[in-house]
Coordinates of C-alpha atoms in Angstrom, one line a residue:
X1 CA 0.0 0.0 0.0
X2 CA 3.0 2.5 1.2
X3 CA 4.6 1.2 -2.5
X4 CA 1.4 2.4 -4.2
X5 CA 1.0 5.2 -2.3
X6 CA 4.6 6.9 -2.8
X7 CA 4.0 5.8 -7.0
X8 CA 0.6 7.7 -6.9
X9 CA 2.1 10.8 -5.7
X10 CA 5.4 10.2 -8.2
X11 CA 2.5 9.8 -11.1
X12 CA 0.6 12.7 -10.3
X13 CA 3.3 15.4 -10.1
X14 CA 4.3 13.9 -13.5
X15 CA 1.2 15.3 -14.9
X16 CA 0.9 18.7 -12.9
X17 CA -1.4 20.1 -15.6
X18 CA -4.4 16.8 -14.8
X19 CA -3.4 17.1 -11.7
X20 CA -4.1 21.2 -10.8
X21 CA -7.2 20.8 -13.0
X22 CA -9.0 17.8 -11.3
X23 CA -7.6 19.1 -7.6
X24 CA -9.1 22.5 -8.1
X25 CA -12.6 21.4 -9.6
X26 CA -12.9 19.0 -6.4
X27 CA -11.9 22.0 -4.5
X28 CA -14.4 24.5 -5.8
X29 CA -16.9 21.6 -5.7
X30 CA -16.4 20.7 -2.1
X31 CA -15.0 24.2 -0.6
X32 CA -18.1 26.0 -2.7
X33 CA -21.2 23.2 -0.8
X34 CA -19.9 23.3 2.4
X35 CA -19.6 27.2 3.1
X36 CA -22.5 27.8 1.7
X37 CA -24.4 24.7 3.4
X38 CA -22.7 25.9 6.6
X39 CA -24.0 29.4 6.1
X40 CA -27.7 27.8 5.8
X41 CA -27.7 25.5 8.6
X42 CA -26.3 28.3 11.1
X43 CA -29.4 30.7 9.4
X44 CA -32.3 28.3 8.7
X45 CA -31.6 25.0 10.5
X46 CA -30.2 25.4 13.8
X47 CA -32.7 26.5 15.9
X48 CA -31.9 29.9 18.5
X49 CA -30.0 29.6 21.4
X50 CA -32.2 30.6 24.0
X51 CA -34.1 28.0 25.7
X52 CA -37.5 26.5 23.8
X53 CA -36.8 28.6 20.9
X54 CA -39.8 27.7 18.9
X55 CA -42.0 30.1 21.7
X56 CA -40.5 33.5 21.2
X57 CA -42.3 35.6 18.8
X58 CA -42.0 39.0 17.5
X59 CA -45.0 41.5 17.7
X60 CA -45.8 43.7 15.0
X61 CA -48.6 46.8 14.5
X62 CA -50.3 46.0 10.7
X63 CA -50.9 49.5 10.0
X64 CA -51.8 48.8 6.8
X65 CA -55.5 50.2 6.9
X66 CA -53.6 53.4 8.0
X67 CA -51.5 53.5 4.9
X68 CA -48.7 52.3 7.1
X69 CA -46.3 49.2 6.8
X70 CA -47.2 45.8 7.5
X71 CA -45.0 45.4 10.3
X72 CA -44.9 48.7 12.7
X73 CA -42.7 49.3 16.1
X74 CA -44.9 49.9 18.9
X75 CA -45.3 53.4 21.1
X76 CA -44.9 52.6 25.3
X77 CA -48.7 53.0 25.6
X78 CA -49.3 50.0 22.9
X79 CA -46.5 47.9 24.7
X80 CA -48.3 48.1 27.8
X81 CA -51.2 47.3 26.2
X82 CA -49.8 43.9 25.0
X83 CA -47.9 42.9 28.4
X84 CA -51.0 42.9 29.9
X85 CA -52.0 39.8 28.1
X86 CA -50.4 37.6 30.5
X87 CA -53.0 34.7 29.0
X88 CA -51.4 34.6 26.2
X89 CA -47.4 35.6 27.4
X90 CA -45.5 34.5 29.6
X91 CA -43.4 37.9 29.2
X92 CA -43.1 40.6 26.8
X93 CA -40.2 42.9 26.2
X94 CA -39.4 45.8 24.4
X95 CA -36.5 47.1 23.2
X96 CA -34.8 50.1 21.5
X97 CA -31.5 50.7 19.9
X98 CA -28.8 52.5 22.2
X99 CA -25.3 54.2 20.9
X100 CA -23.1 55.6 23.8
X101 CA -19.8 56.9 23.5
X102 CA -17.7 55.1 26.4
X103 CA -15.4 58.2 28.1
X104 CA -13.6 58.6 31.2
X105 CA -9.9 58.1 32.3
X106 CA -7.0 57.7 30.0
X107 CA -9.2 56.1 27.1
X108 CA -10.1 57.4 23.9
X109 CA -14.0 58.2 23.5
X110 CA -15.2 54.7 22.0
X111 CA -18.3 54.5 20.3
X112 CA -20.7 51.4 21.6
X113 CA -23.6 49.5 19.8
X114 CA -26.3 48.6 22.6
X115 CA -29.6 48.8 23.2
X116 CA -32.1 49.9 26.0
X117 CA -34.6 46.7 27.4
X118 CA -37.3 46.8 29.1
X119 CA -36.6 44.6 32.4
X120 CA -37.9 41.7 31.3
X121 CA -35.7 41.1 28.5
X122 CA -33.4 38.5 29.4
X123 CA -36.0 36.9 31.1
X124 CA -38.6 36.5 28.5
X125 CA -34.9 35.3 26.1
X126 CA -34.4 32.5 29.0
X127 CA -30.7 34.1 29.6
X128 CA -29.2 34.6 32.8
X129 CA -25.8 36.5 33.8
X130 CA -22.9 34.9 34.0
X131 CA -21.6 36.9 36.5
X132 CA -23.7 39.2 38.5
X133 CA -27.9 40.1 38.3
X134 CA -30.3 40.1 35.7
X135 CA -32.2 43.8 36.0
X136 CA -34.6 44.3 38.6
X137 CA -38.1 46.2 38.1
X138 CA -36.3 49.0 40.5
X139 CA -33.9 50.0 37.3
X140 CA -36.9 49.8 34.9
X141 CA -38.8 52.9 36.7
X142 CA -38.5 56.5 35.8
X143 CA -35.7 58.4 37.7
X144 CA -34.1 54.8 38.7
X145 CA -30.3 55.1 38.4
X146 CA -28.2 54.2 35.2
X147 CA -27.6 51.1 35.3
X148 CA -25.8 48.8 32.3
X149 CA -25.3 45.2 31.8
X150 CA -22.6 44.1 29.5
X151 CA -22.0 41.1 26.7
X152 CA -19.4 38.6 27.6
X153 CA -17.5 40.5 24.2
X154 CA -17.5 44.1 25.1
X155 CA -16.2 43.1 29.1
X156 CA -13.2 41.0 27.8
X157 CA -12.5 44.5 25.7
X158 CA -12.4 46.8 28.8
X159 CA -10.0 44.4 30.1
X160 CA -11.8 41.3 31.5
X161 CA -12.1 42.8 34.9
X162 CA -13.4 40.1 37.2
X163 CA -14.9 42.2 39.9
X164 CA -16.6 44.5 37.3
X165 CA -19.7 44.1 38.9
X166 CA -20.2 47.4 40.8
X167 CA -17.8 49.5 38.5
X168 CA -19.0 52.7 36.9
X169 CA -18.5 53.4 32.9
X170 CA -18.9 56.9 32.0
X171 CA -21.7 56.3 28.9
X172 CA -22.6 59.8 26.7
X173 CA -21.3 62.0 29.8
X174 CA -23.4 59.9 32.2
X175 CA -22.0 57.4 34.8
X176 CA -23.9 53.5 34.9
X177 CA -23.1 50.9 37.3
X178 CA -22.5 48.0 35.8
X179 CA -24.7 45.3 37.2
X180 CA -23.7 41.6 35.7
X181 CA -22.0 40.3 32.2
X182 CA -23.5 38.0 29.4
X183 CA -22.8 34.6 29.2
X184 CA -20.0 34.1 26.2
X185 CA -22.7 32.1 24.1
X186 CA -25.2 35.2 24.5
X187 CA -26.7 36.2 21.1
X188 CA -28.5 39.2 21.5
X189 CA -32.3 39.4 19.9
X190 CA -34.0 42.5 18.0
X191 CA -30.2 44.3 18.3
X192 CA -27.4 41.5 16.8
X193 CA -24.8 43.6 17.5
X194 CA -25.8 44.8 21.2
X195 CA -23.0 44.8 23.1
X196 CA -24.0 46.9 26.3
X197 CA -28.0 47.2 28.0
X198 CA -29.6 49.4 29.7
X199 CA -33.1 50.1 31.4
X200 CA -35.8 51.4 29.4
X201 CA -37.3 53.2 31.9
X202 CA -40.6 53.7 30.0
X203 CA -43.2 55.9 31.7
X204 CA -46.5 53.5 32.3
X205 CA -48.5 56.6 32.2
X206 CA -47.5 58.2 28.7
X207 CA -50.4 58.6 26.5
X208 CA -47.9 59.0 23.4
X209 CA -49.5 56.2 21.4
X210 CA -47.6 57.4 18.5
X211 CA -44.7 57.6 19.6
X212 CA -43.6 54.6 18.0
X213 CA -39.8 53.5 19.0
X214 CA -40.2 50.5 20.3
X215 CA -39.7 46.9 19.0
X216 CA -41.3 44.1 20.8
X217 CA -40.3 40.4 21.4
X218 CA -42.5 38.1 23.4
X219 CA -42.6 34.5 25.4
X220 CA -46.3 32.7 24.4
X221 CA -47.0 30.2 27.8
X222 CA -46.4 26.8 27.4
X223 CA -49.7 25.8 26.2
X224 CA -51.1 28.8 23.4
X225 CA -50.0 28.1 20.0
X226 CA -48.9 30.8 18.0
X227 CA -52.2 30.5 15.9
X228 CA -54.7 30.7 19.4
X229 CA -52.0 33.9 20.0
X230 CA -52.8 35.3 16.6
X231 CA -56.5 34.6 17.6
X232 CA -56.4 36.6 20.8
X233 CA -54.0 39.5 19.7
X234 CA -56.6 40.1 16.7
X235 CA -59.5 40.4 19.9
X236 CA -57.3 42.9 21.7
X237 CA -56.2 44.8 18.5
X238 CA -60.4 44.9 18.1
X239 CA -60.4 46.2 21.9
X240 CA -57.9 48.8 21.1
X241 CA -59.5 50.2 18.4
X242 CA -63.2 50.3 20.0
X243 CA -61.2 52.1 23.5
X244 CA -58.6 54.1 21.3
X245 CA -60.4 55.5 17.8
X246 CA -58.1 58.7 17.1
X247 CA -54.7 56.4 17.0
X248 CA -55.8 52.7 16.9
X249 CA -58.3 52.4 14.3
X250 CA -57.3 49.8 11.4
X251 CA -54.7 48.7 13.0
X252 CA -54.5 45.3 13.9
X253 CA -51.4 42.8 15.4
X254 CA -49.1 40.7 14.0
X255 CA -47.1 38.0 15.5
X256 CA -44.2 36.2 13.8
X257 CA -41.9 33.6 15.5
X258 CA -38.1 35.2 16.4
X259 CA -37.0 32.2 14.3
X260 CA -38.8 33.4 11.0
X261 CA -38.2 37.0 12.1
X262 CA -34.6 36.6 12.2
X263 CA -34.3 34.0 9.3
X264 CA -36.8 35.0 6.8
X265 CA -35.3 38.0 4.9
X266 CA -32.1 35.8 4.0
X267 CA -34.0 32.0 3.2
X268 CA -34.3 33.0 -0.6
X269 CA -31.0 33.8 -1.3
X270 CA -29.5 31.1 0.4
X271 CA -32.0 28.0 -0.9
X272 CA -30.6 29.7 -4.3
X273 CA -27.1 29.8 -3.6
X274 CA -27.6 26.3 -1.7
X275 CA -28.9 24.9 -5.4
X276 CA -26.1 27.1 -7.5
X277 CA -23.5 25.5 -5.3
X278 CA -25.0 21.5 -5.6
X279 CA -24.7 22.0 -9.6
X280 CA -21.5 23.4 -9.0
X281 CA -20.5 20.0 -7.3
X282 CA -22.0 17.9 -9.9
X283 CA -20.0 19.7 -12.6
X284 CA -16.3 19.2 -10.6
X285 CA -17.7 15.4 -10.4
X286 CA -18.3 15.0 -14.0
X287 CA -15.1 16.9 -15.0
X288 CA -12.7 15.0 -12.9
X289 CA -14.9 11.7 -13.8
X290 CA -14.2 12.7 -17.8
X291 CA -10.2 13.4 -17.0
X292 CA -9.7 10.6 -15.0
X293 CA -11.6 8.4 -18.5
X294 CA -9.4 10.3 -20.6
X295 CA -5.8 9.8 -18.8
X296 CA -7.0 6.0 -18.0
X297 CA -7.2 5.4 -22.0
X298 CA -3.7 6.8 -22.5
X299 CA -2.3 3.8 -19.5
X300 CA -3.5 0.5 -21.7
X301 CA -0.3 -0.4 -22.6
X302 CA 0.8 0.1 -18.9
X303 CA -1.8 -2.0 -17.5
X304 CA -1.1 -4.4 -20.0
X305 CA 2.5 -4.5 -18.8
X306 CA 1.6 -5.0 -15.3
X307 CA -0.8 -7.7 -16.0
X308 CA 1.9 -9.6 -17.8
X309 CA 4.2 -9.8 -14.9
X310 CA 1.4 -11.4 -12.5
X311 CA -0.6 -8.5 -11.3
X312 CA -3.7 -9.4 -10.3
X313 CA -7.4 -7.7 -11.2
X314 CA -7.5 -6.4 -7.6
X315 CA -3.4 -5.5 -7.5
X316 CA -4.6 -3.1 -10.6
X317 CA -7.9 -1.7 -8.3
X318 CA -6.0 -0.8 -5.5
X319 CA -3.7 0.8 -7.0
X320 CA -6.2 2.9 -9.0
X321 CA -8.0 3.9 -5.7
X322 CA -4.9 4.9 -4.4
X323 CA -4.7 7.2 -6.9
X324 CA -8.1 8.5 -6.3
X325 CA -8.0 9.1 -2.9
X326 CA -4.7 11.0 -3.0
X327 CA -6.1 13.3 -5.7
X328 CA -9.6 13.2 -3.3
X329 CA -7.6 14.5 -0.3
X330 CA -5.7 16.7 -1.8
X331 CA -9.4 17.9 -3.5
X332 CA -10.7 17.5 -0.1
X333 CA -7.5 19.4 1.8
X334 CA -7.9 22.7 -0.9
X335 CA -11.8 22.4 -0.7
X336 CA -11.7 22.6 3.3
X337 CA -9.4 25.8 2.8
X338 CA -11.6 27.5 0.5
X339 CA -14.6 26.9 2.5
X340 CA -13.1 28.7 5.7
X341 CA -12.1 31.1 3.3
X342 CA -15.5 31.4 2.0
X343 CA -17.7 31.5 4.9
X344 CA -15.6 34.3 6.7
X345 CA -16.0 36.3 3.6
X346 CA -19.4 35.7 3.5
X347 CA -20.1 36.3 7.2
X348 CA -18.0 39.6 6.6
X349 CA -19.8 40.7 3.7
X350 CA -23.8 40.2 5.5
X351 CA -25.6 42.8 5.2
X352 CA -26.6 42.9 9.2
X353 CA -24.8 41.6 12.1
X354 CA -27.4 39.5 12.9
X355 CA -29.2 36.7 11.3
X356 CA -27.2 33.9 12.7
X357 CA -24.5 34.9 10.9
X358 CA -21.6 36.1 13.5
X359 CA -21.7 32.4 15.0
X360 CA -21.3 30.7 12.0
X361 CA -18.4 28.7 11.0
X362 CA -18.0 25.7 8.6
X363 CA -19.6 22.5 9.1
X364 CA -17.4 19.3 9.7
X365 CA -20.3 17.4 8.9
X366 CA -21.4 18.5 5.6
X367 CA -17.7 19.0 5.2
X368 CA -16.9 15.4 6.0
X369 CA -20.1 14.2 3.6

């Protein structure tokens, strides 16, 4: 076997020209299926990381009767109008973007992605700190004092400060305590790139229903469907507009699970690319299949040779499948390059943060198939 092997390798760098051709065919082939099949399954197969997934749903305003969009943010009045449906949610959250500059000391003024939660957030998401509290309905109330909770990314930036907890960061000129870090796995919802929370602080007795800068994510209890939720939202959107004609008539509610949410906008693309890529593979195949045929009928009168001094049919075999599978892996070895190569660049070139796509890396099992 070592004898075949070492004359496989001697045979193939005789013919560099067969040889570059057929390894980088396999190579696009392979490398080509697996990023993008990676990129799918971390978008539209694996389900979210938060715990019983397939219950988190976003909530929408159809405004549509209004000559408004289909899917609407909601003012604080409307929000508190749907967390009251605690027969159909377990919890509801809303949340808002957030973009402090980071000051104080000897650093540079750093500007910070985040957003501002309401303090059920990480509750209704099923996350807890990893090191300190979750907020408290005390930091949710008007006047309350700043306080900030941190991703497991932003704290290893500041320095990975173990007794953080208690600090104050200087945020747009005001001070926060910081309160408790993210998990490392944490991927945030509604805001992908949220690095750094905060309160809301919403007033329960505005009457600004349209003040609408608020986007809402919600638990449904263990035992509504999404379609009896649907059912129920449409009888309090009815409620609403009967209570509420100067702001709420027409509009109705719309609820579309996180997963769908998050995944929708890039499913056509990628079931596209996904079949691009497979004909892709199909042409490498045949064109290395067709070279191999054509550099095979040139080797007769080798074969021949070998026959004549005793070789035996599966002598002849194994030494063509050694052949194979050292062009395959070296196929294989380029085509697991390309593919890292390919899903970082893809990752990098996303058009959001979010989507699934900062946790994706290539699949060893589609790789390995």
């Amino acid at each position: 076997m070592l004898s075949d092997l070492k004359y496989a390798i001697r045979t193939l760098r005789r013919q560099p020209g067969f040889t570059v051709v057929a390894v980088a065919a396999l190579a696009l082939g392979i490398g080509a299926n697996t990023a993008i099949f990676s990129i799918v399954n971390g978008v539209l197969l694996r389900p979210l990381p938060y715990p019983h997934p397939d219950r988190l749903v976003m909530i929408w305003q159809d405004l549509r009767l209004q000559n408004g969009p289909a899917e609407e943010w909601a003012s604080p009045p409307v929000f508190f109008d749907w967390r009251a449906e605690r027969e159909v949610f377990s919890g509801v959250a809303a949340v808002s973007g957030w973009g402090p500059s980071l000051t104080g000391g000897d650093r540079e003024p750093e500007r910070l992605s985040g957003a501002q939660v309401s303090q059920d957030y990480f509750g209704v998401l099923g996350v807890t700190p990893a090191v300190g509290r979750d907020f408290e309905p005390a930091d949710d109330r008007p006047g309350a004092a700043p306080v900030v909770i941190l991703s497991h990314a932003l704290w290893r930036h500041l320095g990975g400060d173990p007794d953080i907890v208690g600090r104050a960061l200087t945020l747009s000129g005001v001070s926060h305590t910081v309160v408790g870090v993210l998990p490392p796995d944490f991927r945030p919802a509604v805001v992908p790139d949220a690095g750094i929370f905060r309160p809301l602080r919403l007033d329960p007795a505005s009457t600004a229903r349209r003040e609408i800068i608020l986007q809402v994510v919600a638990r449904l209890r263990p035992e509504v469907t999404l379609a009896s939720a649907r059912a129920a939202m449409d009888g309090l959107a009815r409620r609403l507009e009967a209570r509420y004609p100067a702001t709420d008539k027409g509009a109705r509610i719309v609820l579309v699970a996180l997963h769908e949410q998050i995944a929708g906008p890039f499913r056509p693309a990628l079931l596209v690319l996904m079949g691009a890529v497979a004909f892709v593979l199909l042409i490498a195949c045949a064109n290395v299949a067709n070279l191999t045929l054509a550099r095979a009928s040139g080797r007769g009168r080798e074969v021949a040779v070998r026959a004549a001094l005793g070789a035996g049919a599966w002598r002849l075999v194994r030494q063509m499948l050694t052949e194979a599978m050292v062009l395959a892996a070296a196929g294989g070895a380029a085509g697991a390059l390309l593919a890292a190569w390919s899903v970082d660049a893809l990752v990098a070139a996303s058009p959001v943060a979010g989507g699934g796509f900062a946790q994706i890396a290539v699949d060893p099992r589609v790789l390995g198939f």
